Coordinates of C-alpha atoms in Angstrom, one line a residue:
Chain A
M1 CA 165.5 7.5 138.0
R2 CA 164.4 4.2 137.2
M3 CA 166.2 0.4 137.3
E4 CA 165.2 -2.3 135.7
V5 CA 166.0 -5.2 137.0
I6 CA 167.4 -7.8 134.4
R7 CA 168.3 -10.8 136.2
P8 CA 167.4 -10.7 140.5
G9 CA 171.0 -12.3 142.2
L10 CA 170.9 -14.9 144.3
L11 CA 169.0 -12.8 147.6
S12 CA 168.7 -8.8 146.3
T13 CA 166.3 -6.8 148.7
V14 CA 165.7 -3.0 149.2
Q15 CA 167.2 -2.2 152.8
D16 CA 167.0 1.1 155.5
E17 CA 168.8 0.6 158.5
G18 CA 166.1 -0.6 159.8
R19 CA 162.9 -0.3 161.2
Y20 CA 163.0 0.8 164.9
G21 CA 160.1 1.3 168.0
Y22 CA 158.1 -1.9 167.4
R23 CA 160.0 -5.0 169.0
R24 CA 157.5 -4.8 172.4
H25 CA 154.9 -5.8 169.1
G26 CA 157.5 -8.3 168.1
V27 CA 158.9 -7.0 165.4
H28 CA 162.7 -6.6 164.9
P29 CA 164.5 -3.9 163.6
G30 CA 165.5 -5.8 160.6
G31 CA 167.6 -3.4 158.0
V32 CA 171.0 -4.0 156.3
M33 CA 173.3 -6.5 158.0
D34 CA 176.8 -4.6 157.5
T35 CA 175.8 -0.9 158.6
F36 CA 179.1 0.3 158.0
A37 CA 179.5 -0.6 154.4
A38 CA 175.6 0.7 153.6
R39 CA 176.3 4.0 155.2
A40 CA 179.6 4.6 153.5
A41 CA 177.5 3.8 149.7
N42 CA 174.8 6.2 151.0
M43 CA 177.8 8.5 152.3
L44 CA 179.7 8.4 148.2
V45 CA 176.3 9.5 147.0
N46 CA 175.4 12.3 149.1
N47 CA 172.2 10.4 150.8
S48 CA 171.3 10.6 153.8
R49 CA 172.0 7.2 156.0
N50 CA 169.3 6.1 156.3
A51 CA 168.6 6.3 152.3
A52 CA 167.3 2.9 151.1
V53 CA 170.1 1.2 149.1
L54 CA 170.3 -2.5 147.7
E55 CA 171.7 -5.2 150.0
M56 CA 173.3 -7.9 147.6
T57 CA 173.9 -11.6 148.5
M58 CA 176.7 -13.8 147.3
T59 CA 175.5 -13.6 143.7
G60 CA 174.6 -10.2 142.7
P61 CA 171.8 -9.2 139.9
E62 CA 172.3 -7.4 136.6
L63 CA 170.5 -4.3 136.6
R64 CA 170.1 -1.7 133.8
F65 CA 170.2 2.0 134.3
H66 CA 167.0 4.0 132.5
E67 CA 168.4 7.5 133.4
N68 CA 172.2 9.1 134.4
S69 CA 173.5 7.3 137.6
L70 CA 175.0 8.4 140.8
I71 CA 175.6 5.1 142.2
A72 CA 178.5 3.8 144.5
V73 CA 178.9 0.2 145.5
C74 CA 180.6 -1.1 148.9
G75 CA 181.0 -4.2 151.1
A76 CA 181.9 -7.9 149.6
D77 CA 183.8 -7.9 146.0
L78 CA 181.2 -9.6 143.8
S79 CA 183.0 -8.6 140.5
A80 CA 180.5 -5.5 139.0
T81 CA 180.9 -5.0 135.5
V82 CA 179.9 -2.2 132.6
D83 CA 180.7 -3.6 130.1
D84 CA 183.1 -5.4 131.2
H85 CA 184.7 -2.8 132.9
P86 CA 185.4 -3.2 136.1
V87 CA 183.1 -1.1 138.6
P88 CA 185.7 0.0 141.9
L89 CA 184.5 -0.3 144.8
W90 CA 184.2 2.5 148.0
R91 CA 184.0 5.6 145.3
P92 CA 181.2 7.1 143.9
V93 CA 181.0 6.3 140.2
G94 CA 178.9 8.0 137.3
L95 CA 176.9 5.8 134.9
L96 CA 175.5 7.1 131.6
A97 CA 172.0 5.9 130.9
G98 CA 171.3 2.5 129.1
S99 CA 174.4 1.0 131.1
V100 CA 173.7 -2.1 132.7
L101 CA 176.1 -3.3 135.8
K102 CA 176.3 -6.7 135.7
F103 CA 177.6 -8.5 139.8
G104 CA 180.0 -12.0 138.6
R105 CA 181.8 -13.9 141.1
C106 CA 181.9 -13.4 144.7
R107 CA 185.3 -12.4 145.4
S108 CA 185.8 -11.4 149.4
G109 CA 182.6 -11.4 151.6
L110 CA 179.4 -12.0 151.1
R111 CA 176.7 -8.8 151.3
A112 CA 177.6 -5.9 148.2
Y113 CA 175.2 -2.6 149.1
L114 CA 174.7 -0.5 146.0
S115 CA 173.5 3.0 147.0
I116 CA 172.3 5.1 144.4
A117 CA 172.1 9.2 144.6
G118 CA 168.2 10.3 146.0
G119 CA 168.2 6.6 147.2
I120 CA 165.4 3.6 146.5
V121 CA 162.1 5.2 146.9
V122 CA 159.2 2.3 148.3
N123 CA 156.6 2.7 150.3
E124 CA 158.1 3.2 154.1
V125 CA 155.9 0.5 156.7
M126 CA 156.2 1.0 160.0
G127 CA 158.6 3.9 159.4
S128 CA 161.2 1.0 157.7
R129 CA 161.8 1.0 153.8
S130 CA 163.5 -2.3 154.9
T131 CA 162.5 -5.8 153.6
D132 CA 161.3 -8.3 156.1
L133 CA 160.9 -11.5 153.9
K134 CA 159.7 -13.6 157.4
T135 CA 156.5 -11.2 157.7
G136 CA 156.6 -9.8 153.9
I137 CA 157.0 -6.2 154.8
G138 CA 158.6 -3.5 153.3
G139 CA 160.8 -3.2 150.4
L140 CA 159.0 -4.4 147.0
E141 CA 155.9 -5.8 148.3
G142 CA 158.1 -7.5 151.4
R143 CA 160.2 -10.1 149.0
A144 CA 163.2 -10.4 147.2
L145 CA 163.7 -8.8 143.8
R146 CA 162.1 -10.1 140.6
T147 CA 163.6 -10.1 137.5
G148 CA 161.4 -7.5 135.3
D149 CA 160.9 -4.6 138.9
I150 CA 161.4 -1.3 138.6
L151 CA 163.3 0.3 140.8
S152 CA 163.2 4.6 141.5
A153 CA 165.0 6.7 143.2
G154 CA 164.8 9.7 144.8
E155 CA 165.5 13.0 143.5
A156 CA 169.5 13.2 143.7
S157 CA 171.1 16.3 145.9
C158 CA 172.7 19.3 144.4
E159 CA 175.7 18.4 145.3
A160 CA 175.5 14.3 143.7
Q161 CA 173.8 16.3 140.6
A162 CA 177.0 18.8 140.9
M163 CA 179.2 15.2 141.0
L164 CA 177.9 13.8 138.5
H165 CA 177.9 16.4 135.6
P166 CA 181.8 16.3 135.1
L167 CA 181.8 12.6 135.4
L168 CA 179.9 12.3 132.4
E169 CA 181.4 14.6 130.3
Q170 CA 184.6 12.6 131.0
V171 CA 182.5 9.8 130.1
K172 CA 181.5 11.5 126.8
L173 CA 185.9 11.9 125.8
E174 CA 186.8 8.7 126.9
K175 CA 184.0 7.0 125.1
T176 CA 183.3 4.7 127.6
R177 CA 179.7 4.4 130.2
M178 CA 181.1 5.1 133.7
K179 CA 183.3 6.9 135.2
A180 CA 184.7 7.1 139.2
P181 CA 187.2 10.0 140.6
I182 CA 190.4 9.1 141.5
W183 CA 189.5 9.4 145.2
H184 CA 187.7 6.5 147.8
L185 CA 186.8 5.7 150.9
S186 CA 190.2 5.2 152.0
S187 CA 190.4 1.5 153.0
R188 CA 191.9 2.4 156.6
E189 CA 188.3 3.1 157.3
W190 CA 186.5 -0.4 155.8
P191 CA 185.9 -3.0 158.7
L192 CA 188.0 -5.8 157.7
Y193 CA 186.5 -8.7 156.3
Q194 CA 189.2 -11.4 157.2
L195 CA 189.0 -15.3 155.8
E196 CA 189.4 -15.9 159.4
P197 CA 188.3 -13.2 161.3
V198 CA 188.2 -12.6 165.1
I199 CA 184.8 -11.2 166.6
R200 CA 185.3 -9.4 169.6
V201 CA 182.3 -10.5 172.5
M202 CA 180.8 -9.0 175.2
P203 CA 180.1 -11.3 177.9
G204 CA 176.4 -12.2 178.1
A205 CA 173.7 -12.4 180.5
D206 CA 173.9 -16.2 181.4
I207 CA 178.1 -16.6 180.9
S208 CA 178.7 -17.7 184.7
K209 CA 176.2 -20.4 184.5
F210 CA 178.4 -22.3 181.4
T211 CA 181.2 -24.3 182.4
K212 CA 184.5 -23.8 182.8
G213 CA 185.9 -25.9 180.5
S214 CA 183.3 -24.3 178.1
L215 CA 184.2 -20.9 178.4
E216 CA 187.6 -22.0 177.9
R217 CA 186.7 -23.6 174.6
W218 CA 183.8 -20.9 173.7
Y219 CA 187.5 -18.2 173.3
S220 CA 189.7 -20.8 172.0
E221 CA 188.9 -23.4 169.7
R222 CA 187.6 -21.9 165.7
Y223 CA 183.7 -21.8 165.3
V224 CA 182.8 -22.7 161.6
I225 CA 179.1 -20.8 160.1
A226 CA 177.0 -23.3 159.4
P227 CA 175.3 -23.1 155.8
Q228 CA 171.9 -23.0 157.2
S229 CA 172.3 -19.2 158.6
D230 CA 170.6 -16.4 157.9
R231 CA 169.9 -13.0 157.9
M232 CA 168.0 -14.3 161.3
G233 CA 170.8 -16.3 162.6
Y234 CA 174.0 -17.8 162.3
R235 CA 174.4 -21.1 163.5
L236 CA 178.3 -22.1 164.4
E237 CA 179.3 -25.7 164.7
G238 CA 182.1 -26.5 166.9
S239 CA 183.4 -27.6 170.3
R240 CA 180.2 -28.3 173.1
L241 CA 179.5 -25.3 175.4
E242 CA 177.8 -26.8 178.8
L243 CA 176.2 -25.5 181.6
E244 CA 176.8 -26.2 185.0
R245 CA 173.8 -27.0 185.2
P246 CA 170.8 -26.8 183.0
M247 CA 168.7 -23.9 183.8
S248 CA 165.7 -23.1 183.1
R249 CA 165.6 -19.1 182.2
L250 CA 162.8 -17.0 181.3
S251 CA 162.5 -15.6 178.0
E252 CA 163.5 -11.8 177.1
A253 CA 164.2 -9.4 174.9
V254 CA 167.2 -9.9 172.9
T255 CA 169.3 -8.0 170.3
Y256 CA 171.3 -8.2 167.0
G257 CA 174.3 -9.8 167.8
T258 CA 173.5 -12.5 171.0
V259 CA 174.9 -15.3 171.4
Q260 CA 172.7 -18.0 172.0
V261 CA 173.4 -21.4 173.1
P262 CA 170.4 -24.1 172.9
A263 CA 170.7 -27.2 174.5
D264 CA 172.7 -29.1 171.8
G265 CA 175.6 -26.5 172.9
Q266 CA 176.1 -25.3 169.3
P267 CA 176.2 -21.4 169.2
I268 CA 173.9 -19.6 167.7
I269 CA 174.7 -16.0 166.5
L270 CA 171.3 -13.5 166.0
M271 CA 171.6 -11.5 163.0
A272 CA 169.6 -7.8 161.7
D273 CA 166.1 -10.4 161.3
H274 CA 166.5 -12.2 164.8
Q275 CA 163.6 -12.7 167.0
T276 CA 162.8 -10.2 169.5
I277 CA 162.9 -12.4 172.2
G278 CA 164.9 -15.7 173.2
G279 CA 164.9 -18.2 176.1
Y280 CA 168.6 -19.8 175.5
P281 CA 171.2 -18.9 177.6
V282 CA 173.3 -16.3 176.8
I283 CA 177.2 -16.8 176.6
A284 CA 177.6 -13.6 174.3
Q285 CA 177.4 -10.0 173.0
V286 CA 179.2 -9.2 169.7
A287 CA 180.4 -5.7 169.9
S288 CA 179.0 -3.5 167.5
V289 CA 181.7 -2.8 165.2
D290 CA 182.5 -6.4 164.4
L291 CA 178.7 -7.1 163.9
P292 CA 179.6 -5.9 160.1
V293 CA 182.5 -7.9 160.1
L294 CA 180.7 -10.8 160.8
A295 CA 177.8 -10.0 158.2
Q296 CA 180.3 -10.5 155.7
A297 CA 181.7 -14.3 156.6
R298 CA 180.4 -16.6 154.5
P299 CA 178.8 -20.5 155.6
G300 CA 182.0 -22.5 156.2
T301 CA 184.4 -19.4 157.4
R302 CA 185.8 -20.2 160.9
V303 CA 185.1 -17.5 163.4
A304 CA 187.2 -17.0 166.7
F305 CA 185.7 -15.0 169.4
Q306 CA 187.8 -12.6 171.8
P307 CA 186.5 -11.1 174.9
I308 CA 186.7 -7.4 175.7
T309 CA 184.9 -5.6 178.1
R310 CA 181.5 -3.2 177.8
E311 CA 183.4 -0.1 177.9
E312 CA 186.2 -1.3 175.4
A313 CA 183.4 -2.1 172.8
Q314 CA 181.1 1.5 173.3
R315 CA 185.2 2.8 172.8
L316 CA 185.7 1.0 169.4
F317 CA 182.4 1.7 168.2
F318 CA 182.6 5.6 168.9
E319 CA 186.6 5.3 167.7
Q320 CA 184.9 3.7 164.5
E321 CA 182.1 6.7 164.3
R322 CA 184.1 9.3 164.9
G323 CA 185.9 7.7 161.1
L324 CA 182.8 8.0 159.2
Q325 CA 182.0 11.3 160.3
L326 CA 185.5 12.6 159.1
S327 CA 184.6 10.4 156.0
A328 CA 181.8 11.9 155.5
A329 CA 183.2 15.4 156.2
F330 CA 186.1 14.6 153.1
I331 CA 183.5 13.5 151.0
R332 CA 180.9 16.9 150.8
R333 CA 184.1 18.5 150.7
R334 CA 185.1 16.6 147.4
L335 CA 181.8 17.0 146.2
A336 CA 182.1 20.6 146.8
E337 CA 185.5 20.7 144.7
T338 CA 184.1 18.6 141.7
G339 CA 180.8 20.6 141.8
E340 CA 182.8 24.3 141.5
R341 CA 185.3 22.9 138.4
Chain B
M1 CA 168.5 -5.4 188.2
L2 CA 170.1 -3.8 186.0
S3 CA 172.6 -5.2 183.7
P4 CA 173.8 -4.3 180.3
L5 CA 172.5 -5.9 177.1
G6 CA 175.0 -5.5 174.0
E7 CA 176.2 -1.8 173.8
A8 CA 172.6 -0.1 173.2
G9 CA 170.4 -1.4 175.3
V10 CA 170.0 -2.6 179.1
M11 CA 168.1 -5.3 181.1
I12 CA 165.9 -4.4 183.5
R13 CA 165.0 -7.3 186.0
L14 CA 162.0 -7.9 188.0
G15 CA 162.1 -11.7 189.1
D16 CA 162.9 -14.8 188.0
A17 CA 159.4 -16.3 187.6
I18 CA 156.5 -16.0 185.6
S19 CA 153.4 -14.8 188.5
D20 CA 151.1 -11.9 188.3
E21 CA 152.8 -9.5 190.8
V22 CA 156.2 -9.2 188.4
H23 CA 154.3 -8.8 185.3
R24 CA 152.6 -6.0 186.8
R25 CA 156.0 -4.2 188.2
V26 CA 157.2 -5.2 184.4
I27 CA 154.1 -3.2 183.1
S28 CA 153.8 -0.4 185.2
I29 CA 158.1 0.1 184.7
C30 CA 157.1 0.1 181.0
T31 CA 154.7 2.6 181.2
W32 CA 156.2 5.1 183.8
L33 CA 159.3 5.6 181.7
E34 CA 157.8 5.4 178.0
E35 CA 155.6 8.8 180.0
R36 CA 159.5 9.9 180.7
P37 CA 161.5 9.3 177.5
F38 CA 165.0 10.9 178.0
P39 CA 167.0 11.5 175.2
G40 CA 168.8 9.1 173.1
M41 CA 166.0 6.2 174.7
V42 CA 164.6 4.4 171.7
E43 CA 162.3 1.1 172.6
L44 CA 161.0 -0.7 175.6
V45 CA 160.5 -4.5 175.8
P46 CA 158.7 -6.0 177.9
S47 CA 158.7 -9.8 179.0
Y48 CA 157.8 -12.0 181.7
A49 CA 159.9 -10.3 184.5
S50 CA 162.3 -7.9 182.7
V51 CA 161.9 -4.5 180.6
A52 CA 165.2 -4.1 178.2
L53 CA 165.3 -0.7 177.2
F54 CA 166.6 0.6 174.1
Y55 CA 169.4 3.6 173.4
D56 CA 171.1 5.3 171.2
P57 CA 174.9 5.3 172.4
M58 CA 175.9 8.1 170.3
V59 CA 172.8 10.6 171.4
I60 CA 173.8 9.4 174.8
A61 CA 177.7 10.4 174.5
V62 CA 176.3 13.7 173.6
S63 CA 175.2 14.1 176.7
T64 CA 177.6 12.4 178.9
R65 CA 180.0 14.9 176.6
S66 CA 178.0 18.0 178.3
A67 CA 177.9 16.8 181.6
A68 CA 181.7 15.8 182.0
E69 CA 182.1 20.4 180.8
K70 CA 180.0 21.0 183.5
G71 CA 182.9 19.7 186.0
E72 CA 181.0 16.1 186.4
S73 CA 182.8 13.4 186.5
G74 CA 183.1 11.5 183.4
I75 CA 181.1 8.5 182.6
S76 CA 180.5 5.5 179.8
P77 CA 177.1 6.1 177.8
Y78 CA 176.0 3.0 179.9
Q79 CA 176.8 4.5 183.6
H80 CA 174.5 7.6 182.5
V81 CA 171.5 5.3 181.0
C82 CA 171.4 3.2 184.5
R83 CA 171.3 6.7 185.9
M84 CA 168.8 7.9 184.0
I85 CA 166.5 4.9 184.8
L86 CA 167.2 4.6 188.1
A87 CA 166.5 8.5 188.8
R88 CA 163.1 7.8 187.4
L89 CA 162.5 4.6 188.9
E90 CA 162.8 6.0 192.2
M91 CA 159.7 7.9 191.4
L92 CA 157.8 5.6 190.4
E93 CA 154.4 5.9 192.3
D94 CA 152.5 2.6 193.6
S95 CA 149.4 4.2 192.3
V96 CA 150.4 3.9 188.9
H97 CA 148.6 0.6 187.4
N98 CA 147.9 0.2 183.5
Q99 CA 143.7 0.1 183.0
S100 CA 143.8 -3.4 181.7
R101 CA 141.9 -4.1 178.4
T102 CA 139.8 -7.6 178.0
V103 CA 140.1 -8.4 174.5
V104 CA 137.7 -11.3 173.3
I105 CA 139.1 -13.7 170.5
P106 CA 136.2 -14.8 168.3
V107 CA 137.3 -19.2 167.7
C108 CA 136.1 -21.0 165.2
Y109 CA 137.2 -24.7 167.1
G110 CA 137.7 -28.1 165.9
G111 CA 137.1 -28.8 161.8
P112 CA 140.0 -28.2 159.5
F113 CA 140.9 -25.0 161.6
G114 CA 141.6 -26.6 164.8
P115 CA 142.9 -30.2 163.0
D116 CA 143.9 -31.2 167.0
L117 CA 141.3 -30.9 169.1
E118 CA 140.5 -34.0 168.9
Y119 CA 143.5 -35.3 169.8
V120 CA 144.0 -32.9 172.4
A121 CA 140.5 -34.2 173.9
R122 CA 142.1 -38.0 173.7
E123 CA 145.4 -37.2 175.2
N124 CA 142.7 -35.2 178.2
G125 CA 140.4 -37.8 178.4
L126 CA 137.7 -34.8 177.8
T127 CA 135.6 -34.8 174.8
P128 CA 136.1 -32.2 172.1
V129 CA 133.2 -30.0 173.6
E130 CA 134.6 -29.8 176.8
V131 CA 138.1 -28.8 175.7
V132 CA 136.3 -25.9 173.8
A133 CA 134.7 -24.9 177.1
I134 CA 137.8 -24.9 179.1
H135 CA 139.7 -23.4 176.8
T136 CA 136.6 -20.4 176.3
S137 CA 136.2 -20.0 180.3
G138 CA 139.8 -19.2 181.2
D139 CA 141.0 -16.1 181.7
Y140 CA 144.4 -15.6 180.3
L141 CA 146.9 -13.1 180.6
V142 CA 149.4 -11.1 177.9
H143 CA 152.8 -11.8 179.1
M144 CA 154.9 -10.1 176.6
I145 CA 154.2 -9.6 172.5
G146 CA 158.0 -12.0 170.7
F147 CA 159.1 -14.1 168.5
A148 CA 157.8 -13.1 165.7
P149 CA 155.3 -10.0 165.2
G150 CA 152.5 -9.9 167.1
F151 CA 152.6 -13.3 168.6
P152 CA 151.1 -13.6 172.5
Y153 CA 152.7 -15.4 175.3
L154 CA 149.7 -15.8 177.3
G155 CA 149.4 -16.9 180.5
G156 CA 146.6 -19.0 182.4
L157 CA 146.0 -22.2 180.3
S158 CA 144.1 -24.4 182.4
E159 CA 146.3 -28.0 183.5
R160 CA 143.5 -30.0 181.8
I161 CA 143.9 -29.1 178.4
A162 CA 147.4 -28.8 178.9
T163 CA 149.2 -31.2 175.9
P164 CA 152.8 -31.4 174.3
R165 CA 153.9 -30.3 171.2
R166 CA 153.7 -31.7 168.0
A167 CA 156.5 -34.6 168.1
T168 CA 156.9 -33.1 163.7
P169 CA 156.0 -29.7 163.4
R170 CA 154.1 -28.5 161.0
L171 CA 155.6 -27.0 157.8
K172 CA 153.4 -24.6 157.7
V173 CA 150.4 -23.5 160.7
E174 CA 147.8 -21.1 159.3
A175 CA 147.9 -17.7 160.2
G176 CA 144.9 -16.8 163.0
T177 CA 145.7 -20.1 164.4
V178 CA 144.9 -20.8 168.2
G179 CA 147.3 -23.8 169.3
I180 CA 148.1 -25.0 172.4
G181 CA 152.0 -26.4 173.4
G182 CA 152.4 -27.3 177.1
E183 CA 151.1 -25.4 179.8
Q184 CA 150.5 -23.1 176.6
T185 CA 148.2 -21.5 174.7
G186 CA 148.7 -19.0 171.6
I187 CA 147.7 -17.5 168.6
Y188 CA 149.6 -18.1 165.3
P189 CA 149.6 -14.0 163.9
V190 CA 151.7 -15.2 160.3
A191 CA 151.5 -18.3 158.8
T192 CA 155.1 -20.4 160.0
P193 CA 155.9 -23.5 160.9
G194 CA 155.0 -24.7 163.8
G195 CA 154.6 -27.2 166.6
W196 CA 152.0 -26.2 168.5
Q197 CA 148.9 -28.6 168.6
C198 CA 145.9 -27.0 166.7
I199 CA 142.3 -26.4 168.4
G200 CA 141.1 -23.4 166.4
R201 CA 141.7 -20.6 164.3
T202 CA 140.6 -17.0 164.8
P203 CA 139.2 -14.4 161.7
L204 CA 140.9 -11.6 163.7
K205 CA 143.7 -10.1 162.3
L206 CA 146.3 -9.8 165.3
F207 CA 149.2 -8.2 163.5
R208 CA 148.5 -5.3 161.0
P209 CA 151.4 -3.9 160.3
E210 CA 149.6 -1.1 159.0
H211 CA 147.6 0.2 161.8
D212 CA 150.1 2.5 164.9
Q213 CA 149.9 -0.5 167.1
P214 CA 150.8 -3.2 164.6
S215 CA 150.1 -5.6 167.5
L216 CA 146.5 -6.3 167.9
L217 CA 147.5 -7.5 172.1
Q218 CA 149.9 -5.8 174.0
A219 CA 151.8 -6.5 177.2
G220 CA 149.4 -6.8 180.0
D221 CA 146.1 -7.0 177.5
R222 CA 143.3 -10.0 179.2
V223 CA 142.2 -12.8 176.7
R224 CA 139.5 -14.5 176.8
F225 CA 138.2 -16.5 174.2
E226 CA 134.7 -17.0 172.2
A227 CA 133.4 -20.0 170.3
I228 CA 132.1 -18.8 166.9
T229 CA 130.8 -20.9 164.0
E230 CA 132.2 -21.3 160.4
Q231 CA 129.5 -19.4 158.8
D232 CA 130.1 -16.6 161.6
Y233 CA 134.0 -17.1 160.8
M234 CA 133.3 -16.7 157.0
E235 CA 131.5 -14.2 157.8
W236 CA 133.8 -12.2 160.1
K237 CA 136.8 -13.0 157.6
E238 CA 135.7 -10.8 154.6
G239 CA 134.7 -8.0 157.3
E240 CA 138.4 -7.7 158.0
G241 CA 138.9 -7.4 154.8

């Protein structure tokens, strides 16, 4: 299965769940920013959870499919269409060979994920297919998509192929180029990509070093995501956060969701492509259930932060995980049913 | 000593100052745990005075569930990981010490590769030759690799050549550049913007994504710099491909 890039969009990169085991070499895990949407997209086309997908930011690409394909688009709504017909999100979609998938205006969220049955095939670097723009490794030569690139997918699973055939039969009958089944991933399961999200955070290692007033402001006021935010970090603008007294702190490991506060008092949330070691005081750590929500927040978004305990964060994470596993079982059953017909 | 780093990490803190003694403990704990992994342990990140251990909460949850089924009281994945770490650290033998390597880094100092060498010399009332002599006489310790892939945090720079960072960072510092930033010295593994004083460049590749050990240097290594000529540099570079 091949897919040709007619227009690359603002920033479209090949990503999987990340590059683990190399942080001690200074290599961040990277990988998809919205782990939920990417995983859902893979589930819907019966891929393994770590299959490589396309992460498309803000302005999506235009892609021509050279063969019949089963795809899914999850996450942000970038007005995906095939022949001017809207492509439904959060469900599998069968496409006829020659179809052109176009993305347009960003209606909600920031990053959309495109999965293809079989997964995008590129060479693995350090155990991952994720593109790392900073070091130029992974994905397509470590860079974002360009016009004329050809992406190949691996072989679709039997279940995905069995799902695709009846959809394409329908396509022929209806004289269209694309068909989705009526079922989809329940909206109850999606993370809420709100306009003014409330992000739950756990206390960070240096929280006790901040002034009482700073902590009150941190939890009661909204912070705006600054324009210079990217896959490495989100810079926030808002009330200045101050330390009780200046502290010098040794640099140590940081991770996705760590909230650092440099001397100017404006917090920075480390995202998927964060540096591995940081030296600024850490005020908080974003609960992992809310990282997908944050990943979908655009520059200019007003964010509020709400404290939760680590136990609570872990409980929410397991709940989300259970939901995803139930959805996966449901999808497998649906795929099997479609295949039998 | 143990504290959480989010929901999938534990920070093991061993001190709050940079010292060879703390560093030795960091490296021995890192090596010890690495050789005794438990299900769900993902990776370890040593730094100046701490080791971060990352784990997979889903795998840990399975272990804690089976423990609960055996009648043991329910504990959280974080508590479970802490127990696993403490059980291992209890057995930590004092005799554990890493065989530290010494890596020699050839550097072509000054000229186009080290545009700030003159400045570093002037600031410290030395000649460029003296700066090179001091820089190459030092024995440096790699405290950790981080910030960027393969970037070594080196301890042991002589105060005689310590120099403040540039007022305006360069937009691009070439890969292999050896720099001085305050009392630190280091090597940029990949081209990046940077504010350190650039005194030379090594033909060695510090970040090699195709290798099993993608970072040439590792925490615990010792480093010595060796001055080479521009011609040596060129020949070496060709050999490195």
